[in-house]
PDB file of C-alpha atoms in Angstrom:
ATOM      1  CA  UNK M   1     206.946  98.206  62.269  1.00  0.00           C
ATOM      2  CA  UNK M   2     204.758 100.405  64.833  1.00  0.00           C
ATOM      3  CA  UNK M   3     201.546  99.134  66.118  1.00  0.00           C
ATOM      4  CA  UNK M   4     199.287 101.465  67.686  1.00  0.00           C
ATOM      5  CA  UNK M   5     196.335 100.217  69.633  1.00  0.00           C
ATOM      6  CA  UNK M   6     193.350 102.621  70.692  1.00  0.00           C
ATOM      7  CA  UNK M   7     190.651 102.039  73.157  1.00  0.00           C
ATOM      8  CA  UNK M   8     187.748 102.517  73.489  1.00  0.00           C
ATOM      9  CA  UNK M   9     186.310 102.309  69.856  1.00  0.00           C
ATOM     10  CA  UNK M  10     183.241 104.380  71.127  1.00  0.00           C
ATOM     11  CA  UNK M  11     182.734 106.602  74.090  1.00  0.00           C
ATOM     12  CA  UNK M  12     179.574 108.449  75.154  1.00  0.00           C
ATOM     13  CA  UNK M  13     179.666 110.975  77.852  1.00  0.00           C
ATOM     14  CA  UNK M  14     177.266 113.655  79.361  1.00  0.00           C
ATOM     15  CA  UNK M  15     178.111 117.107  78.602  1.00  0.00           C
ATOM     16  CA  UNK M  16     180.413 118.374  81.645  1.00  0.00           C
ATOM     17  CA  UNK M  17     181.885 114.929  82.176  1.00  0.00           C
ATOM     18  CA  UNK M  18     185.553 114.099  81.579  1.00  0.00           C
ATOM     19  CA  UNK M  19     186.500 111.729  78.628  1.00  0.00           C
ATOM     20  CA  UNK M  20     189.457 109.482  78.521  1.00  0.00           C
ATOM     21  CA  UNK M  21     190.916 107.779  75.520  1.00  0.00           C
ATOM     22  CA  UNK M  22     194.027 105.472  75.707  1.00  0.00           C
ATOM     23  CA  UNK M  23     196.705 104.285  73.346  1.00  0.00           C
ATOM     24  CA  UNK M  24     199.385 101.794  73.248  1.00  0.00           C
ATOM     25  CA  UNK M  25     202.523 101.644  71.082  1.00  0.00           C
ATOM     26  CA  UNK M  26     204.945  99.047  70.224  1.00  0.00           C
ATOM     27  CA  UNK M  27     208.161 100.583  68.872  1.00  0.00           C
ATOM     28  CA  UNK M  28     210.291 101.856  71.707  1.00  0.00           C
ATOM     29  CA  UNK M  29     211.998 104.174  69.047  1.00  0.00           C
ATOM     30  CA  UNK M  30     208.771 106.311  68.557  1.00  0.00           C
ATOM     31  CA  UNK M  31     209.253 109.828  70.056  1.00  0.00           C
ATOM     32  CA  UNK M  32     206.281 111.655  68.952  1.00  0.00           C
ATOM     33  CA  UNK M  33     202.659 111.256  69.863  1.00  0.00           C
ATOM     34  CA  UNK M  34     199.935 113.513  68.381  1.00  0.00           C
ATOM     35  CA  UNK M  35     196.303 113.609  68.604  1.00  0.00           C
ATOM     36  CA  UNK M  36     193.794 114.324  65.774  1.00  0.00           C
ATOM     37  CA  UNK M  37     190.185 115.204  65.927  1.00  0.00           C
ATOM     38  CA  UNK M  38     188.409 114.184  62.761  1.00  0.00           C
ATOM     39  CA  UNK M  39     184.719 115.372  62.111  1.00  0.00           C
ATOM     40  CA  UNK M  40     182.603 113.584  59.488  1.00  0.00           C
ATOM     41  CA  UNK M  41     183.993 114.199  55.792  1.00  0.00           C
ATOM     42  CA  UNK M  42     186.597 116.550  57.115  1.00  0.00           C
ATOM     43  CA  UNK M  43     190.377 116.465  57.549  1.00  0.00           C
ATOM     44  CA  UNK M  44     192.243 115.329  60.666  1.00  0.00           C
ATOM     45  CA  UNK M  45     192.921 118.339  63.032  1.00  0.00           C
ATOM     46  CA  UNK M  46     195.829 118.348  65.375  1.00  0.00           C
ATOM     47  CA  UNK M  47     194.584 119.073  68.750  1.00  0.00           C
ATOM     48  CA  UNK M  48     197.533 118.380  70.862  1.00  0.00           C
ATOM     49  CA  UNK M  49     201.102 116.384  70.819  1.00  0.00           C
ATOM     50  CA  UNK M  50     203.672 115.361  73.043  1.00  0.00           C
ATOM     51  CA  UNK M  51     207.085 114.253  72.503  1.00  0.00           C
ATOM     52  CA  UNK M  52     209.007 111.851  74.498  1.00  0.00           C
ATOM     53  CA  UNK M  53     211.036 114.390  76.765  1.00  0.00           C
ATOM     54  CA  UNK M  54     207.800 115.321  78.550  1.00  0.00           C
ATOM     55  CA  UNK M  55     205.275 113.358  80.629  1.00  0.00           C
ATOM     56  CA  UNK M  56     202.412 115.722  80.525  1.00  0.00           C
ATOM     57  CA  UNK M  57     201.119 118.498  78.332  1.00  0.00           C
ATOM     58  CA  UNK M  58     197.993 120.482  78.862  1.00  0.00           C
ATOM     59  CA  UNK M  59     195.956 122.854  76.670  1.00  0.00           C
ATOM     60  CA  UNK M  60     192.897 124.318  78.246  1.00  0.00           C
ATOM     61  CA  UNK M  61     190.468 121.443  78.627  1.00  0.00           C
ATOM     62  CA  UNK M  62     192.881 118.950  76.864  1.00  0.00           C
ATOM     63  CA  UNK M  63     195.790 117.089  78.288  1.00  0.00           C
ATOM     64  CA  UNK M  64     197.862 114.457  77.232  1.00  0.00           C
ATOM     65  CA  UNK M  65     199.887 112.131  79.436  1.00  0.00           C
ATOM     66  CA  UNK M  66     202.821 109.862  78.236  1.00  0.00           C
ATOM     67  CA  UNK M  67     204.366 106.867  79.820  1.00  0.00           C
ATOM     68  CA  UNK M  68     207.250 105.706  77.765  1.00  0.00           C
ATOM     69  CA  UNK M  69     208.262 102.829  80.135  1.00  0.00           C
ATOM     70  CA  UNK M  70     204.996 101.417  79.646  1.00  0.00           C
ATOM     71  CA  UNK M  71     204.486 102.559  76.044  1.00  0.00           C
ATOM     72  CA  UNK M  72     201.119 104.195  76.575  1.00  0.00           C
ATOM     73  CA  UNK M  73     199.741 107.472  76.138  1.00  0.00           C
ATOM     74  CA  UNK M  74     196.275 109.120  77.145  1.00  0.00           C
ATOM     75  CA  UNK M  75     194.067 111.833  75.965  1.00  0.00           C
ATOM     76  CA  UNK M  76     191.987 113.775  78.597  1.00  0.00           C
ATOM     77  CA  UNK M  77     189.176 116.082  77.694  1.00  0.00           C
ATOM     78  CA  UNK M  78     187.454 117.689  80.664  1.00  0.00           C
ATOM     79  CA  UNK M  79     184.216 119.620  80.889  1.00  0.00           C
ATOM     80  CA  UNK M  80     183.216 117.991  77.562  1.00  0.00           C
ATOM     81  CA  UNK M  81     180.783 120.200  75.294  1.00  0.00           C
ATOM     82  CA  UNK M  82     178.540 118.599  72.429  1.00  0.00           C
ATOM     83  CA  UNK M  83     181.199 120.217  69.872  1.00  0.00           C
ATOM     84  CA  UNK M  84     183.758 117.775  71.086  1.00  0.00           C
ATOM     85  CA  UNK M  85     181.792 115.021  69.514  1.00  0.00           C
ATOM     86  CA  UNK M  86     184.049 113.577  66.830  1.00  0.00           C
ATOM     87  CA  UNK M  87     186.267 110.811  66.039  1.00  0.00           C
ATOM     88  CA  UNK M  88     189.722 111.118  67.833  1.00  0.00           C
ATOM     89  CA  UNK M  89     192.874 109.465  66.491  1.00  0.00           C
ATOM     90  CA  UNK M  90     196.024 108.994  68.510  1.00  0.00           C
ATOM     91  CA  UNK M  91     199.354 108.218  66.473  1.00  0.00           C
ATOM     92  CA  UNK M  92     203.125 107.462  66.998  1.00  0.00           C
ATOM     93  CA  UNK M  93     206.215 108.161  65.051  1.00  0.00           C
ATOM     94  CA  UNK M  94     209.714 108.615  64.971  1.00  0.00           C
ATOM     95  CA  UNK M  95     211.698 111.462  63.985  1.00  0.00           C
ATOM     96  CA  UNK M  96     210.932 113.836  60.965  1.00  0.00           C
ATOM     97  CA  UNK M  97     210.383 111.907  57.819  1.00  0.00           C
ATOM     98  CA  UNK M  98     208.616 108.910  59.348  1.00  0.00           C
ATOM     99  CA  UNK M  99     205.058 108.473  58.522  1.00  0.00           C
ATOM    100  CA  UNK M 100     202.326 108.547  61.548  1.00  0.00           C
ATOM    101  CA  UNK M 101     201.063 105.318  62.571  1.00  0.00           C
ATOM    102  CA  UNK M 102     197.508 105.899  63.599  1.00  0.00           C
ATOM    103  CA  UNK M 103     195.281 104.013  66.037  1.00  0.00           C
ATOM    104  CA  UNK M 104     192.020 102.902  64.785  1.00  0.00           C
ATOM    105  CA  UNK M 105     190.060 105.948  66.341  1.00  0.00           C
ATOM    106  CA  UNK M 106     187.550 106.646  69.024  1.00  0.00           C
ATOM    107  CA  UNK M 107     184.247 107.739  68.080  1.00  0.00           C
ATOM    108  CA  UNK M 108     183.103 110.483  70.996  1.00  0.00           C
ATOM    109  CA  UNK M 109     179.633 111.443  71.589  1.00  0.00           C
ATOM    110  CA  UNK M 110     178.941 114.181  74.277  1.00  0.00           C
ATOM    111  CA  UNK M 111     175.293 114.349  74.981  1.00  0.00           C
ATOM    112  CA  UNK M 112     173.746 117.543  76.300  1.00  0.00           C
TER     113      UNK M 112
ATOM    114  CA  UNK X   1     199.597 126.716  60.969  1.00  0.00           C
ATOM    115  CA  UNK X   2     200.760 125.526  57.406  1.00  0.00           C
ATOM    116  CA  UNK X   3     198.114 124.963  54.810  1.00  0.00           C
ATOM    117  CA  UNK X   4     197.790 121.769  52.425  1.00  0.00           C
ATOM    118  CA  UNK X   5     195.385 121.760  49.786  1.00  0.00           C
ATOM    119  CA  UNK X   6     193.890 118.826  47.712  1.00  0.00           C
ATOM    120  CA  UNK X   7     192.147 118.767  44.248  1.00  0.00           C
ATOM    121  CA  UNK X   8     189.811 117.678  43.512  1.00  0.00           C
ATOM    122  CA  UNK X   9     187.580 117.375  46.659  1.00  0.00           C
ATOM    123  CA  UNK X  10     185.048 115.104  44.941  1.00  0.00           C
ATOM    124  CA  UNK X  11     185.399 112.847  41.889  1.00  0.00           C
ATOM    125  CA  UNK X  12     183.158 110.295  40.412  1.00  0.00           C
ATOM    126  CA  UNK X  13     184.773 108.198  37.531  1.00  0.00           C
ATOM    127  CA  UNK X  14     184.064 105.209  35.565  1.00  0.00           C
ATOM    128  CA  UNK X  15     185.515 101.977  36.094  1.00  0.00           C
ATOM    129  CA  UNK X  16     188.557 101.215  34.018  1.00  0.00           C
ATOM    130  CA  UNK X  17     189.726 105.243  33.890  1.00  0.00           C
ATOM    131  CA  UNK X  18     192.522 106.646  35.819  1.00  0.00           C
ATOM    132  CA  UNK X  19     192.099 109.492  38.316  1.00  0.00           C
ATOM    133  CA  UNK X  20     194.727 112.041  39.450  1.00  0.00           C
ATOM    134  CA  UNK X  21     194.641 113.822  42.782  1.00  0.00           C
ATOM    135  CA  UNK X  22     196.894 116.623  43.684  1.00  0.00           C
ATOM    136  CA  UNK X  23     198.173 117.549  47.010  1.00  0.00           C
ATOM    137  CA  UNK X  24     199.748 121.237  47.571  1.00  0.00           C
ATOM    138  CA  UNK X  25     201.440 122.693  50.465  1.00  0.00           C
ATOM    139  CA  UNK X  26     200.666 126.447  49.978  1.00  0.00           C
ATOM    140  CA  UNK X  27     202.730 128.483  52.258  1.00  0.00           C
ATOM    141  CA  UNK X  28     205.700 126.053  52.982  1.00  0.00           C
ATOM    142  CA  UNK X  29     208.141 123.717  51.265  1.00  0.00           C
ATOM    143  CA  UNK X  30     207.357 119.760  51.906  1.00  0.00           C
ATOM    144  CA  UNK X  31     210.119 117.730  51.801  1.00  0.00           C
ATOM    145  CA  UNK X  32     207.940 114.916  52.631  1.00  0.00           C
ATOM    146  CA  UNK X  33     204.374 114.014  51.577  1.00  0.00           C
ATOM    147  CA  UNK X  34     202.282 111.218  52.717  1.00  0.00           C
ATOM    148  CA  UNK X  35     199.296 109.672  51.225  1.00  0.00           C
ATOM    149  CA  UNK X  36     196.669 108.096  53.440  1.00  0.00           C
ATOM    150  CA  UNK X  37     193.277 106.021  52.593  1.00  0.00           C
ATOM    151  CA  UNK X  38     190.393 106.071  54.847  1.00  0.00           C
ATOM    152  CA  UNK X  39     187.280 103.684  54.583  1.00  0.00           C
ATOM    153  CA  UNK X  40     184.139 104.834  56.253  1.00  0.00           C
ATOM    154  CA  UNK X  41     184.578 104.798  59.957  1.00  0.00           C
ATOM    155  CA  UNK X  42     187.859 103.563  59.769  1.00  0.00           C
ATOM    156  CA  UNK X  43     191.305 104.835  60.687  1.00  0.00           C
ATOM    157  CA  UNK X  44     193.834 106.379  58.276  1.00  0.00           C
ATOM    158  CA  UNK X  45     195.823 103.869  56.494  1.00  0.00           C
ATOM    159  CA  UNK X  46     199.243 104.939  55.162  1.00  0.00           C
ATOM    160  CA  UNK X  47     199.482 104.202  51.505  1.00  0.00           C
ATOM    161  CA  UNK X  48     203.005 105.528  50.847  1.00  0.00           C
ATOM    162  CA  UNK X  49     205.644 107.991  51.605  1.00  0.00           C
ATOM    163  CA  UNK X  50     206.880 110.595  49.075  1.00  0.00           C
ATOM    164  CA  UNK X  51     210.054 112.542  49.185  1.00  0.00           C
ATOM    165  CA  UNK X  52     210.804 115.300  46.846  1.00  0.00           C
ATOM    166  CA  UNK X  53     212.937 114.109  43.768  1.00  0.00           C
ATOM    167  CA  UNK X  54     212.814 110.543  44.632  1.00  0.00           C
ATOM    168  CA  UNK X  55     210.650 107.400  44.261  1.00  0.00           C
ATOM    169  CA  UNK X  56     207.583 107.199  46.729  1.00  0.00           C
ATOM    170  CA  UNK X  57     207.892 104.186  49.232  1.00  0.00           C
ATOM    171  CA  UNK X  58     204.906 102.136  49.208  1.00  0.00           C
ATOM    172  CA  UNK X  59     203.417 100.245  52.220  1.00  0.00           C
ATOM    173  CA  UNK X  60     203.092  96.516  52.143  1.00  0.00           C
ATOM    174  CA  UNK X  61     200.153  95.527  50.256  1.00  0.00           C
ATOM    175  CA  UNK X  62     199.750  98.665  48.051  1.00  0.00           C
ATOM    176  CA  UNK X  63     200.170  98.208  44.468  1.00  0.00           C
ATOM    177  CA  UNK X  64     202.579 100.829  43.150  1.00  0.00           C
ATOM    178  CA  UNK X  65     201.556 100.413  39.645  1.00  0.00           C
ATOM    179  CA  UNK X  66     197.958 101.147  40.654  1.00  0.00           C
ATOM    180  CA  UNK X  67     198.663 103.880  42.715  1.00  0.00           C
ATOM    181  CA  UNK X  68     201.244 105.999  41.045  1.00  0.00           C
ATOM    182  CA  UNK X  69     202.766 108.746  43.134  1.00  0.00           C
ATOM    183  CA  UNK X  70     204.864 111.723  41.975  1.00  0.00           C
ATOM    184  CA  UNK X  71     206.595 114.283  44.067  1.00  0.00           C
ATOM    185  CA  UNK X  72     208.241 116.485  41.380  1.00  0.00           C
ATOM    186  CA  UNK X  73     208.401 119.673  43.553  1.00  0.00           C
ATOM    187  CA  UNK X  74     208.578 120.715  47.052  1.00  0.00           C
ATOM    188  CA  UNK X  75     205.122 121.769  47.156  1.00  0.00           C
ATOM    189  CA  UNK X  76     203.315 119.459  44.942  1.00  0.00           C
ATOM    190  CA  UNK X  77     202.677 115.509  44.899  1.00  0.00           C
ATOM    191  CA  UNK X  78     200.103 113.673  42.916  1.00  0.00           C
ATOM    192  CA  UNK X  79     198.591 110.225  43.168  1.00  0.00           C
ATOM    193  CA  UNK X  80     197.145 108.704  40.283  1.00  0.00           C
ATOM    194  CA  UNK X  81     194.733 105.843  40.618  1.00  0.00           C
ATOM    195  CA  UNK X  82     195.049 103.886  37.403  1.00  0.00           C
ATOM    196  CA  UNK X  83     192.440 101.608  35.941  1.00  0.00           C
ATOM    197  CA  UNK X  84     190.117 102.483  38.770  1.00  0.00           C
ATOM    198  CA  UNK X  85     187.642  99.742  40.141  1.00  0.00           C
ATOM    199  CA  UNK X  86     184.729 100.306  42.656  1.00  0.00           C
ATOM    200  CA  UNK X  87     186.794  98.729  45.473  1.00  0.00           C
ATOM    201  CA  UNK X  88     189.151 101.838  44.855  1.00  0.00           C
ATOM    202  CA  UNK X  89     186.192 104.063  46.213  1.00  0.00           C
ATOM    203  CA  UNK X  90     187.559 105.643  49.114  1.00  0.00           C
ATOM    204  CA  UNK X  91     188.524 108.798  50.881  1.00  0.00           C
ATOM    205  CA  UNK X  92     192.176 109.754  50.116  1.00  0.00           C
ATOM    206  CA  UNK X  93     194.110 112.185  52.218  1.00  0.00           C
ATOM    207  CA  UNK X  94     197.237 113.705  51.773  1.00  0.00           C
ATOM    208  CA  UNK X  95     199.706 115.261  54.472  1.00  0.00           C
ATOM    209  CA  UNK X  96     202.910 117.239  54.343  1.00  0.00           C
ATOM    210  CA  UNK X  97     205.695 117.717  56.661  1.00  0.00           C
ATOM    211  CA  UNK X  98     207.862 120.875  56.265  1.00  0.00           C
ATOM    212  CA  UNK X  99     211.471 121.464  55.817  1.00  0.00           C
ATOM    213  CA  UNK X 100     212.390 124.563  57.834  1.00  0.00           C
ATOM    214  CA  UNK X 101     212.643 122.990  60.958  1.00  0.00           C
ATOM    215  CA  UNK X 102     209.741 125.061  62.861  1.00  0.00           C
ATOM    216  CA  UNK X 103     207.662 121.719  63.003  1.00  0.00           C
ATOM    217  CA  UNK X 104     209.993 119.036  62.373  1.00  0.00           C
ATOM    218  CA  UNK X 105     207.390 116.456  63.281  1.00  0.00           C
ATOM    219  CA  UNK X 106     203.933 117.769  62.525  1.00  0.00           C
ATOM    220  CA  UNK X 107     202.191 116.682  59.628  1.00  0.00           C
ATOM    221  CA  UNK X 108     199.723 119.076  57.999  1.00  0.00           C
ATOM    222  CA  UNK X 109     196.567 117.328  56.431  1.00  0.00           C
ATOM    223  CA  UNK X 110     194.875 118.401  53.208  1.00  0.00           C
ATOM    224  CA  UNK X 111     191.115 118.504  53.196  1.00  0.00           C
ATOM    225  CA  UNK X 112     190.895 114.916  51.373  1.00  0.00           C
ATOM    226  CA  UNK X 113     189.459 113.850  48.086  1.00  0.00           C
ATOM    227  CA  UNK X 114     186.210 111.376  47.895  1.00  0.00           C
ATOM    228  CA  UNK X 115     186.786 109.203  45.022  1.00  0.00           C
ATOM    229  CA  UNK X 116     183.799 107.152  43.792  1.00  0.00           C
ATOM    230  CA  UNK X 117     184.133 104.552  40.943  1.00  0.00           C
ATOM    231  CA  UNK X 118     181.070 103.531  39.266  1.00  0.00           C
TER     232      UNK X 118
END
């Protein structure tokens, strides 16, 4: 089955700096890669996703890059703000109907 | 986006009793629902995949007789934790995937249910 590795497990940055979280996956058939933000005690919220037919996607301060050959994808947050502090999960899955395989999560702390 | 609700949000039960958790898609029809379990400061662990009208597919290591899943309609799936024990205490989250093709990949998560077994 799919195995998703995520690094780092914790990340502390100063407000205004960039944060990068990296994930690798094992199943070459995976073609959907979402990123979720989860605040304590709340549901995961989709913040950005990318499909295998593109290499990069950007939404304001958030961007995701995908390298299908190397089987890795990354989340980039620029100009970080304290409210970006949360746990971020990457995930991978095949087509519709397949479950998401989550990474172990990255606890991001943005200090003012 | 689509809305998924879960009920109850929090439940405390005694050891040996059973607890039912409901997951509803409020404004779309969900052909597939997923049940996850999350321990504190840990990732989401897939427990089972539930397709409407058919038996759930359980992940390895998840006891199907202990965690009963029913997906009787396109808007409702239930997870029943039978004969609960303290080690079943956890945060249970469902997610739903739609059928109309607008978002063929995206999963919409419920708010989760915090189960505490005393």
